[in-house]
């Protein structure tokens, strides 16, 4: 799948050559490929050239990746990771309780990491640096050069192994000439987003780039009890790059970034009372209730006026080094990232103190990758070998206010633990171009992973203190990939590949009451079969790409339920011994007439558990409601749908009208549809998130030079009331509502 808006040639070169191959070796590029690569320093010119069909070289790469330019990200309002689901098929990204942490589902592969201490099956990368914990990407989505979403198992050519795929984000590089720019976006609910950058030379071979952003306002929720306002952003971030090129074969880049996020979060709304007899609040759209008791505020050391929100600080630095030795290119990527988080969420979604939660997380991640690759894309033989070391450390403190959760609890509680993790991976990939434009390839990955949880203590203030001994888990696994591609014609390619993915196990550390809750969940593996094609039947007028897939799971990691006697059901990440999923995705880009450009992404998927014995949470809650006694209702969800949205659609249409020969007026709609989603295995009724459809539109005015642009836009123009995610903390089932209609204006300049 490809992006509908043009990128500079350099963006194509970086994605298909510098870091080739993402999922498989490309068919060797045409004769102009070397010149394309040489244009890489001009990658900052993301708005100066607009071609309808971007990433032309990627059409010869056998993968199902969605490649998106910086311009398209801006047009679709993608300013956070969650926004990427607007431009890629079969992708769902959901906030954890409205916070900056996200759960990813790509082709249905993913899981709900409510404990926020595990690696996601879909990894996020910034400039080839893996962000093990997705929250560390908070505030980083600015001054981008483009994005790539790759589904399916990865890891045989770079980075870390996982089972679902990866989101690869490119930030803009320093330039050899002076450039600067700024962007101001103002919208409904006093929302303001500002960006600026400056880039240029410092000395011979030495260039720099400095960029920053701020976000303020935009809160659209109110509390009907007191009229309090909620949801305002309060974020600022900086990124700096220093690049040194002593010759045309060597590049050294030093990058650093810092984010301070004190934004309020979106509060959940209660959908159904599971425990107790208190009436749920009657809330209108854009209303929510929350509360913070002074005693709880004192315990966590925050002001009694605190609203649900973040108090996060992220920073990091990385060093990229590459040198072309002639027959091979050496690449080294060293990175260190730190996160300090504090977030308050009201997880009973009412003014009662039945599940008010406050979490602090201190974490750091170090990664070191070395990669040696063949240097000449035109050679028949292409190869990559490398290794990556990754180490992370985390400490969490998790506080709950259960004061109004009577008669079951009625107390303040906390859990504290540490997490240590370390992994080493070696990988290799080789491809060979046979006669008749046929290419075969194979890749192999080996990974060692060790992790342990330490010092876990659960405290009931004024009551008991429970101390638990540490647990550990280790994995020693292989993953691999093999495939074949055929460039049938100049503008049509067919490929088939098989990929085995591996993801290490971990722990569900959350309100722990018994030692058994710390039993680690096992690693998961998935064997994926994929058949795809890429075609430009009418070059520069029609592009059709598609892929079909089948996933064979073993020990799929999934959010399940455990029942603690006298305490109630608690969520835990567990394993479904056997499951499967299948589906397809496609992209159509078409220019039916000279001034109209339309793109449509489509994703469809199904999945079922073949063997998954666990506690049936819905039935267990129903039994308690009827009898007032907790009894585990066990079930095997064999044959039950896995619950991921079956159909996802997103796309846009744009009419480009010349005005007075020197200007253009671009306007059109965009749309997004996501099917219903079961939030618990076998979930029906309120346990299934309703489907939704969103419509947006924009009008942009720009000169031919594209040095500046003015845009008026609308998001959720129909003002649909919808929900992005949902879940259960204790007494109620709750949904996280999506944003209402936003109407705004944006002006930007680049010189």
XYZ file of C-alpha atoms in Angstrom:
751
model
C 0.000 0.000 0.000
C 1.280 3.432 -0.796
C 0.604 6.975 0.163
C -1.532 9.162 -2.056
C 0.515 12.329 -1.853
C 3.897 12.876 -3.380
C 7.184 12.839 -1.578
C 10.526 14.106 -2.763
C 12.699 11.582 -4.526
C 14.891 11.453 -1.437
C 12.110 10.059 0.700
C 11.713 7.190 -1.721
C 15.422 6.528 -1.760
C 15.728 6.390 2.005
C 12.855 4.003 2.400
C 13.705 1.557 -0.353
C 17.493 1.626 -0.421
C 19.153 2.997 2.682
C 17.224 0.662 4.966
C 16.231 -2.029 2.512
C 14.549 -4.332 2.795
C 11.840 -3.847 5.417
C 9.983 -7.076 4.788
C 11.729 -8.448 1.719
C 14.426 -7.540 -0.768
C 13.251 -5.303 -3.577
C 13.557 -6.038 -7.227
C 16.599 -4.016 -8.252
C 15.743 -0.437 -9.081
C 15.870 1.107 -12.515
C 18.961 2.861 -13.805
C 18.063 6.119 -12.117
C 18.220 4.586 -8.625
C 21.762 5.700 -7.902
C 20.913 9.293 -8.821
C 17.867 9.031 -6.578
C 20.015 8.025 -3.648
C 22.370 10.904 -4.268
C 19.449 13.300 -3.838
C 18.964 12.286 -0.212
C 20.214 15.565 1.356
C 17.192 17.338 -0.170
C 14.709 15.312 1.885
C 13.505 18.395 3.739
C 11.709 19.711 0.640
C 8.511 17.924 1.563
C 6.154 20.686 0.426
C 7.948 22.073 -2.585
C 7.039 19.256 -4.999
C 3.642 17.605 -5.291
C 3.322 14.477 -7.350
C 0.177 12.386 -7.179
C 1.776 8.944 -7.085
C 4.609 8.944 -4.580
C 7.250 6.352 -3.675
C 7.555 5.022 -7.201
C 10.516 2.763 -6.360
C 8.510 1.119 -3.573
C 6.207 -0.280 -6.267
C 9.031 -2.743 -6.990
C 9.389 -3.759 -3.337
C 7.459 -6.940 -2.372
C 5.705 -5.817 0.781
C 2.335 -4.571 2.022
C 3.719 -1.414 3.639
C 1.799 1.851 3.656
C 4.162 4.737 2.917
C 2.944 8.225 3.708
C 4.545 11.593 3.042
C 4.835 14.412 5.534
C 2.363 16.444 3.518
C -0.303 13.757 3.737
C 0.244 13.437 7.494
C -0.410 17.173 7.824
C -3.477 17.111 5.570
C -5.068 14.293 7.571
C -4.261 15.937 10.919
C -1.928 13.149 12.080
C -0.206 14.761 15.081
C -0.178 11.705 17.375
C 0.469 8.007 16.850
C -3.262 7.319 17.094
C -3.827 9.437 13.996
C -1.989 6.895 11.833
C -5.095 4.691 11.693
C -6.566 7.358 9.384
C -4.095 6.551 6.619
C -3.368 2.780 6.804
C -5.613 -0.275 6.373
C -6.258 -2.883 9.068
C -4.661 -0.615 11.700
C -6.301 0.190 15.046
C -4.538 2.319 17.671
C -6.301 2.879 20.980
C -5.407 4.984 23.977
C -5.086 3.220 27.318
C -7.751 4.906 29.468
C -7.430 8.134 27.471
C -3.717 8.530 28.288
C -0.619 9.004 26.113
C -0.005 5.238 26.090
C -1.358 3.266 23.139
C -2.300 -0.268 22.180
C -1.685 -1.253 18.557
C -3.573 -3.812 16.477
C -2.265 -4.392 12.937
C -4.102 -7.066 10.953
C -5.629 -7.919 14.323
C -2.241 -8.657 15.887
C -1.881 -6.814 19.183
C -2.987 -6.847 22.790
C -4.258 -4.559 25.530
C -1.232 -3.779 27.720
C -3.197 -2.117 30.533
C -0.190 -2.560 32.855
C 1.999 -0.490 30.476
C 5.108 -2.571 31.172
C 5.340 -4.862 28.137
C 6.606 -4.555 24.579
C 3.811 -4.143 22.056
C 3.468 -6.670 19.188
C 3.600 -3.648 16.843
C 6.763 -1.629 17.513
C 7.245 2.099 16.922
C 10.547 3.348 15.491
C 11.826 6.907 15.177
C 14.753 7.106 12.751
C 15.428 3.379 13.206
C 15.416 3.626 17.018
C 12.876 1.234 18.595
C 10.586 2.760 21.227
C 9.876 -0.264 23.425
C 7.185 1.593 25.379
C 4.826 3.493 23.083
C 4.342 6.375 25.533
C 7.946 7.443 24.877
C 6.760 8.676 21.460
C 4.572 11.261 23.203
C 5.093 14.688 21.602
C 7.423 13.365 18.875
C 5.069 13.642 15.876
C 6.370 16.904 14.403
C 8.848 17.971 11.705
C 8.488 14.583 10.063
C 9.775 13.466 6.665
C 7.305 10.598 6.344
C 5.928 7.399 7.860
C 5.777 3.717 6.946
C 3.381 1.147 8.422
C 4.515 -2.439 7.788
C 2.230 -5.350 8.759
C 3.363 -8.863 9.561
C 6.373 -10.342 11.362
C 9.577 -8.300 10.999
C 13.130 -8.394 12.304
C 15.274 -10.297 9.796
C 16.721 -7.097 8.264
C 16.881 -4.645 11.168
C 15.731 -3.897 14.684
C 13.764 -6.169 16.992
C 11.560 -9.135 16.231
C 7.846 -8.857 16.754
C 4.688 -10.543 15.508
C 2.461 -7.692 14.332
C 4.699 -5.354 12.370
C 6.102 -1.882 12.861
C 5.405 1.822 12.558
C 8.488 3.531 11.156
C 8.645 7.328 11.472
C 11.250 9.512 9.769
C 12.128 12.932 11.116
C 13.433 15.618 8.770
C 17.214 15.770 8.328
C 19.531 18.797 8.367
C 20.039 20.533 5.017
C 23.124 21.871 3.266
C 21.316 25.156 2.500
C 19.500 27.415 4.940
C 15.825 26.620 5.409
C 13.287 27.656 7.997
C 9.578 27.318 8.479
C 6.684 27.594 10.886
C 3.134 26.340 11.232
C 0.237 27.628 13.315
C -2.975 25.650 13.748
C -5.964 27.088 15.661
C -9.254 25.229 16.046
C -12.392 24.786 18.130
C -12.246 24.694 21.923
C -9.274 27.102 21.884
C -6.999 24.396 20.522
C -3.605 25.687 19.396
C -0.699 23.812 17.801
C 2.504 25.578 16.815
C 5.617 24.262 15.075
C 8.849 25.822 13.827
C 12.210 24.678 12.491
C 15.492 26.050 11.232
C 18.094 24.094 9.279
C 21.362 24.831 7.576
C 25.174 24.551 7.435
C 27.528 25.289 10.319
C 30.842 24.439 8.640
C 32.173 22.394 5.759
C 30.334 19.058 5.916
C 28.573 19.999 9.168
C 24.838 20.789 9.193
C 22.160 21.107 11.870
C 18.402 21.157 12.311
C 16.415 22.426 15.292
C 12.649 21.980 15.518
C 10.004 22.359 18.193
C 6.299 22.308 18.841
C 3.741 23.365 21.447
C 0.150 22.254 21.976
C -2.456 23.982 24.145
C -6.200 23.913 24.754
C -8.690 21.750 22.909
C -10.480 20.362 25.959
C -14.079 19.531 25.063
C -15.412 17.665 28.119
C -17.285 19.247 31.048
C -18.465 17.902 34.396
C -22.246 18.406 34.768
C -21.902 18.467 38.563
C -19.742 21.588 38.741
C -19.145 22.784 35.197
C -15.430 21.970 35.368
C -13.586 21.820 32.048
C -11.378 18.888 31.001
C -9.076 17.883 28.185
C -6.765 20.831 27.513
C -3.382 20.017 26.028
C -0.252 21.485 27.618
C 2.759 20.109 25.785
C 6.021 21.321 24.359
C 8.819 19.417 22.663
C 12.194 20.048 21.043
C 14.343 18.016 18.684
C 17.859 18.758 17.486
C 20.048 17.086 14.863
C 23.719 17.606 14.109
C 25.023 15.862 10.991
C 28.610 15.558 9.816
C 29.609 14.291 6.349
C 33.393 14.378 5.960
C 33.038 12.706 2.549
C 30.339 11.225 0.316
C 30.728 7.799 1.925
C 30.452 8.687 5.619
C 27.622 10.167 7.661
C 27.531 10.800 11.401
C 24.290 12.118 12.931
C 23.735 13.072 16.561
C 20.101 13.603 17.596
C 18.434 14.601 20.835
C 14.842 15.248 21.878
C 12.880 16.413 24.915
C 9.126 16.420 25.656
C 7.238 17.913 28.590
C 3.570 16.886 28.628
C 1.198 18.198 31.294
C -1.930 17.659 29.240
C -5.275 16.630 30.629
C -6.716 13.370 29.297
C -10.083 12.340 27.923
C -12.222 10.972 30.759
C -14.181 7.763 30.313
C -17.971 7.574 30.464
C -19.784 4.726 32.269
C -21.849 2.400 30.106
C -23.048 -0.272 32.527
C -22.829 -0.807 36.285
C -21.326 -4.204 37.026
C -21.045 -3.975 40.803
C -23.190 -2.035 43.286
C -26.578 -0.354 43.059
C -25.664 3.300 42.535
C -27.299 4.835 39.503
C -24.991 5.774 36.663
C -24.872 9.460 35.760
C -27.061 10.586 32.873
C -24.458 12.253 30.669
C -24.925 14.229 27.496
C -22.296 14.030 24.738
C -19.080 15.826 25.751
C -19.852 15.348 29.453
C -17.959 13.245 31.990
C -17.719 12.963 35.771
C -14.567 12.641 37.826
C -13.442 13.324 41.363
C -10.294 13.403 43.490
C -10.635 13.031 47.248
C -8.247 15.187 49.351
C -7.001 12.075 51.170
C -6.020 10.463 47.874
C -4.407 13.672 46.647
C -2.323 13.772 49.842
C -1.271 10.132 49.397
C 0.005 10.698 45.849
C 1.526 14.103 46.649
C -0.529 16.118 44.166
C -2.888 19.093 44.457
C -6.503 18.382 45.427
C -7.518 20.363 42.312
C -5.766 17.850 40.032
C -7.769 16.810 36.988
C -7.309 13.563 35.057
C -4.135 14.106 33.090
C -0.457 13.535 32.439
C 2.688 14.865 34.063
C 5.266 13.325 31.750
C 8.831 14.043 30.792
C 10.643 12.183 28.028
C 14.115 12.732 26.678
C 16.673 10.822 24.716
C 19.676 10.889 22.406
C 20.928 8.707 19.576
C 24.003 8.458 17.354
C 23.780 7.182 13.784
C 26.956 6.299 11.909
C 27.225 4.860 8.411
C 30.169 4.300 6.088
C 30.204 2.852 2.587
C 33.300 0.675 2.244
C 32.531 -0.085 -1.395
C 31.321 -3.692 -1.350
C 29.434 -3.176 1.925
C 27.970 -0.398 4.102
C 28.304 -0.429 7.884
C 25.552 1.147 9.967
C 25.644 1.712 13.729
C 22.698 3.072 15.768
C 23.137 3.804 19.479
C 20.225 5.199 21.497
C 19.250 5.957 25.077
C 15.731 7.057 26.033
C 14.295 8.000 29.425
C 10.696 8.417 30.518
C 9.291 9.859 33.746
C 5.534 9.590 33.860
C 2.740 10.421 36.252
C -0.872 10.024 35.185
C -4.180 10.320 36.995
C -7.270 8.606 35.573
C -10.762 8.149 37.022
C -11.417 4.531 36.101
C -14.886 4.219 37.631
C -15.976 7.106 35.336
C -18.134 8.674 38.068
C -17.781 11.205 40.883
C -17.459 8.285 43.317
C -14.078 7.015 44.495
C -14.487 3.436 43.355
C -11.464 3.209 41.046
C -9.530 6.489 40.994
C -6.044 5.597 39.757
C -2.653 7.298 39.837
C 0.402 5.741 38.221
C 4.058 6.799 38.207
C 6.565 5.159 35.873
C 10.299 5.734 35.616
C 11.898 3.854 32.723
C 14.971 3.892 30.541
C 15.896 1.971 27.402
C 19.290 1.501 25.762
C 19.685 -0.027 22.295
C 22.717 -0.683 20.135
C 22.392 -1.980 16.586
C 25.130 -2.875 14.104
C 24.276 -3.692 10.520
C 26.390 -4.582 7.470
C 24.681 -4.496 4.085
C 25.556 -4.791 0.422
C 26.157 -1.357 -1.072
C 25.051 -1.660 -4.704
C 21.279 -2.004 -5.248
C 21.826 -3.036 -8.878
C 23.719 -6.223 -7.918
C 21.855 -9.494 -8.292
C 22.927 -10.571 -4.809
C 21.718 -8.434 -1.899
C 22.444 -9.219 1.740
C 22.240 -7.845 5.273
C 23.675 -9.174 8.537
C 23.488 -7.522 11.922
C 22.739 -7.638 15.609
C 20.917 -5.515 18.164
C 21.223 -5.353 21.946
C 18.372 -3.882 23.998
C 18.102 -3.272 27.737
C 15.289 -1.640 29.685
C 14.698 -0.780 33.324
C 11.384 0.267 34.856
C 9.906 1.120 38.249
C 6.160 1.584 38.743
C 3.993 2.843 41.581
C 0.270 2.317 41.103
C -2.236 3.867 43.538
C -5.989 3.197 43.783
C -8.742 4.935 45.727
C -11.460 2.358 46.462
C -13.058 4.321 49.328
C -16.578 4.257 47.849
C -16.275 0.653 46.625
C -18.385 -0.799 49.452
C -18.690 -3.210 51.086
C -16.022 -5.114 49.133
C -13.040 -2.773 49.602
C -13.454 0.753 50.933
C -9.747 1.603 51.235
C -6.718 3.233 49.611
C -4.210 0.834 48.065
C -0.977 0.798 46.104
C 1.280 -1.592 44.194
C 5.004 -1.087 43.595
C 7.391 -3.129 41.472
C 10.528 -3.061 39.362
C 11.081 -4.611 35.958
C 14.400 -5.540 34.349
C 14.667 -6.734 30.759
C 17.503 -7.558 28.379
C 17.601 -9.044 24.886
C 20.092 -9.775 22.125
C 19.179 -10.517 18.526
C 21.225 -11.589 15.527
C 19.682 -11.398 12.077
C 20.515 -11.938 8.435
C 18.770 -11.624 5.099
C 19.857 -12.603 1.590
C 18.206 -12.232 -1.814
C 19.110 -13.098 -5.372
C 17.664 -11.857 -8.649
C 17.117 -14.683 -11.109
C 16.461 -14.333 -14.822
C 13.016 -13.216 -16.000
C 12.760 -10.614 -13.197
C 12.274 -13.213 -10.459
C 13.795 -12.579 -7.028
C 14.013 -15.047 -4.158
C 14.968 -14.216 -0.584
C 15.312 -15.703 2.886
C 16.006 -14.279 6.331
C 16.736 -15.655 9.789
C 16.585 -14.144 13.274
C 17.700 -15.501 16.629
C 16.740 -13.756 19.862
C 17.587 -14.256 23.523
C 15.317 -12.444 25.964
C 15.476 -12.337 29.769
C 13.176 -10.331 32.025
C 12.276 -10.362 35.686
C 9.937 -8.551 38.009
C 11.239 -7.566 41.450
C 10.166 -6.014 44.727
C 6.428 -6.171 44.160
C 4.502 -4.964 47.181
C 0.770 -4.383 47.541
C -0.341 -2.141 50.404
C -3.806 -1.549 51.819
C -3.444 1.651 53.831
C -4.707 1.054 57.333
C -4.697 -2.693 56.587
C -2.387 -5.396 55.308
C 0.859 -5.280 53.324
C 1.650 -8.085 50.918
C 5.189 -8.727 49.675
C 5.762 -11.010 46.719
C 8.902 -12.746 45.601
C 10.309 -11.969 42.190
C 9.522 -13.895 39.047
C 11.516 -14.269 35.844
C 11.015 -15.531 32.330
C 13.422 -16.235 29.491
C 13.073 -17.031 25.822
C 15.422 -18.430 23.215
C 13.661 -18.358 19.856
C 14.159 -18.238 16.110
C 12.148 -16.323 13.522
C 12.495 -16.452 9.782
C 11.173 -15.321 6.435
C 11.282 -16.610 2.853
C 9.654 -15.457 -0.333
C 9.616 -14.978 -4.068
C 8.643 -12.032 -6.242
C 8.048 -11.673 -9.961
C 8.176 -8.357 -11.780
C 5.712 -9.438 -14.452
C 5.821 -6.167 -16.376
C 7.361 -2.772 -15.857
C 4.306 -1.713 -13.848
C 3.088 -4.940 -12.232
C 4.614 -7.185 -9.574
C 3.420 -10.314 -7.774
C 4.963 -11.746 -4.574
C 4.491 -14.493 -2.019
C 6.192 -14.826 1.348
C 6.091 -16.816 4.580
C 7.198 -15.174 7.836
C 7.512 -16.526 11.330
C 7.400 -13.877 14.059
C 8.331 -14.118 17.707
C 7.531 -11.916 20.706
C 8.842 -12.518 24.224
C 6.622 -13.084 27.249
C 6.136 -10.812 30.254
C 4.102 -10.043 33.377
C 0.722 -8.614 34.394
C 1.620 -6.568 37.467
C -1.521 -4.769 38.628
C -3.310 -4.696 42.024
C -1.636 -8.005 42.814
C -3.289 -10.026 45.589
C -1.859 -13.523 45.193
C 1.532 -14.762 44.016
C -0.052 -16.607 41.101
C -0.929 -13.287 39.441
C 2.800 -12.829 38.771
C 3.140 -15.999 36.754
C 4.599 -14.831 33.436
C 2.683 -15.200 30.222
C 4.539 -17.146 27.564
C 6.106 -15.940 24.305
C 3.861 -15.899 21.268
C 4.704 -16.991 17.742
C 2.836 -16.458 14.516
C 3.398 -17.981 11.090
C 2.123 -15.616 8.403
C 1.439 -16.475 4.777
C 1.070 -13.467 2.489
C 0.256 -13.133 -1.217
C 0.357 -9.652 -2.694
C 0.611 -7.575 -5.816
C 1.541 -4.026 -6.800
C 0.507 -2.390 -10.037
C 0.308 0.887 -11.908
C -2.066 -0.102 -14.751
C -2.208 3.488 -15.959
C 0.987 5.200 -14.772
C 0.319 8.448 -12.906
C -3.437 7.861 -13.240
C -4.257 4.547 -11.541
C -2.463 2.500 -8.887
C -3.852 -0.677 -7.327
C -2.018 -2.579 -4.585
C -3.294 -5.452 -2.477
C -2.358 -8.348 -0.215
C -4.076 -11.338 1.383
C -2.784 -12.956 4.570
C -3.274 -15.860 6.952
C -1.882 -15.890 10.525
C -1.339 -19.177 12.377
C -0.917 -18.325 16.094
C 0.594 -20.290 18.934
C 0.279 -18.937 22.494
C -1.245 -15.662 21.338
C -0.828 -13.053 24.079
C -4.228 -11.633 24.965
C -5.994 -9.837 27.782
C -7.886 -12.383 29.853
C -9.457 -12.581 33.306
C -8.581 -14.135 36.635
C -10.937 -14.309 39.619
C -9.514 -13.658 43.087
C -11.695 -15.195 45.800
C -13.360 -12.506 47.908
C -11.828 -9.798 45.726
C -13.347 -10.089 42.254
C -12.227 -10.415 38.655
C -8.923 -8.873 37.635
C -7.466 -8.435 34.183
C -4.338 -10.329 33.271
C -2.409 -10.926 30.082
C -2.506 -14.613 29.279
C -2.007 -16.964 26.315
C -4.519 -18.461 23.918
C -2.811 -21.758 22.993
C -4.107 -21.801 19.394
C -5.797 -19.227 17.181
C -5.879 -18.033 13.597
C -6.764 -14.954 11.560
C -7.017 -14.083 7.906
C -7.970 -11.200 5.682
C -6.881 -8.802 2.978
C -6.079 -5.140 2.452
C -5.765 -2.898 -0.524
C -5.153 0.610 -1.755
C -6.587 2.258 -4.836
C -5.213 5.598 -5.985
C -6.833 7.141 -9.010
C -6.777 10.394 -10.947
C -9.873 10.053 -13.169
C -9.475 13.587 -14.486
C -6.547 15.974 -14.394
C -7.612 17.909 -11.289
C -9.181 15.163 -9.164
C -7.179 12.725 -7.027
C -8.822 9.983 -4.943
C -7.314 7.403 -2.598
C -9.045 4.577 -0.763
C -7.566 2.133 1.769
C -9.565 -0.961 2.635
C -8.875 -3.606 5.237
C -10.894 -6.710 6.083
C -9.988 -9.382 8.614
C -11.446 -12.254 10.603
C -9.978 -14.282 13.429
C -11.087 -17.101 15.723
C -9.734 -18.851 18.781
C -9.163 -22.538 18.208
C -8.315 -23.247 21.842
C -8.595 -20.633 24.602
C -9.667 -21.804 28.081
C -10.160 -18.834 30.443
C -12.603 -17.162 32.801
C -15.649 -15.828 30.980
C -15.687 -12.295 32.357
C -19.131 -11.394 31.076
C -20.692 -14.547 32.556
C -18.795 -14.110 35.840
C -19.996 -10.508 36.210
C -23.549 -11.606 35.375
C -23.444 -14.342 38.030
C -22.319 -11.827 40.671
C -25.080 -9.423 39.682
C -27.660 -12.207 40.117
C -26.308 -13.884 43.269
C -23.992 -11.407 45.007
C -21.206 -14.003 45.102
C -18.048 -14.164 43.014
C -17.840 -17.445 41.150
C -15.507 -18.054 38.233
C -17.445 -19.126 35.161
C -14.828 -20.916 33.104
C -15.189 -21.354 29.399
C -13.245 -22.336 26.311
C -13.613 -19.785 23.552
C -12.837 -22.317 20.827
C -14.499 -21.140 17.619
C -15.238 -17.678 19.037
C -14.395 -14.594 16.988
C -11.270 -12.794 18.234
C -13.206 -9.514 18.186
C -11.044 -7.171 16.132
C -12.815 -4.781 13.719
C -13.607 -6.777 10.591
C -13.744 -3.808 8.244
C -11.664 -0.629 8.238
C -11.871 2.046 5.558
C -10.096 5.336 5.150
C -9.539 7.622 2.224
C -9.769 11.084 0.742
C -10.621 12.966 -2.425
C -9.141 16.271 -3.536
C -9.908 18.670 -6.362
C -6.986 20.913 -7.362
C -8.145 24.103 -8.979
C -5.667 26.634 -10.474
C -6.362 30.237 -9.489
C -4.899 33.163 -11.457
C -2.174 30.887 -12.889
C 0.144 31.424 -9.910
C -2.021 29.905 -7.191
C -4.061 26.779 -6.516
C -7.102 25.965 -4.430
C -7.251 22.369 -3.199
C -10.364 21.048 -1.480
C -12.133 17.800 -0.717
C -13.409 15.356 1.916
C -11.733 12.569 3.874
C -13.339 9.687 5.721
C -12.745 6.892 8.216
C -14.786 3.817 9.130
C -14.002 1.273 11.821
C -16.151 -1.784 12.451
C -17.323 -3.008 15.844
C -14.775 -4.488 18.233
C -15.208 -6.974 21.092
C -13.310 -5.597 24.092
C -13.333 -8.935 25.928
C -13.170 -12.470 24.437
C -16.597 -13.433 23.134
C -17.925 -10.014 24.088
C -21.432 -8.999 23.054
C -23.703 -6.136 24.055
C -21.836 -3.368 25.865
C -18.673 -5.524 25.783
C -18.535 -4.793 22.040
C -17.460 -1.328 20.954
C -19.908 0.083 18.384
C -18.748 0.834 14.817
C -18.343 4.412 13.681
C -17.897 6.546 10.573
C -16.172 9.955 10.563
C -16.151 12.551 7.812
C -13.752 15.482 7.422
C -12.959 18.125 4.818
C -10.356 20.744 3.954
C -9.778 23.740 1.679
C -6.182 24.853 1.047
C -4.819 27.874 -0.808
C -1.192 28.020 -1.900
C 1.092 29.629 -4.451
C 2.846 27.578 -7.119
C 6.088 27.781 -5.130
C 4.376 26.159 -2.094
C 6.448 28.395 0.190
C 3.300 29.073 2.182
C -0.135 27.562 2.558
C -3.414 28.488 4.254
C -5.959 25.785 5.130
C -9.434 25.648 6.626
C -10.474 22.175 7.783
C -13.116 20.245 9.690
C -12.742 16.959 11.571
C -15.785 14.828 12.441
C -17.814 17.326 10.473
C -21.064 15.447 11.232
C -20.319 15.710 14.982
C -20.798 11.975 15.496
C -20.845 10.707 19.089
C -18.578 7.642 19.046
C -16.182 5.674 21.231
C -12.529 4.811 20.576
C -11.953 2.116 23.215
C -13.395 0.644 26.390
C -12.752 -1.567 29.377
C -13.429 -2.393 33.013
C -11.458 -1.274 36.066
C -13.745 -2.331 38.898
C -17.408 -1.414 39.274
C -18.483 -0.193 35.840
C -17.880 -0.922 32.201
C -16.681 2.264 30.521
C -15.962 3.705 27.081
C -13.411 6.316 26.036
C -15.316 8.796 23.829
C -13.889 10.167 20.588
C -13.475 13.826 19.770
C -16.448 15.923 18.612
C -16.453 18.244 15.617
C -13.366 20.444 15.321
C -13.230 23.314 12.836
C -9.896 25.029 12.443
C -7.452 26.911 10.334
C -3.791 26.317 9.637
C -1.160 28.512 8.052
C 2.360 27.383 7.300
C 5.466 28.626 5.562
C 8.693 27.006 4.372
C 11.645 28.895 2.939
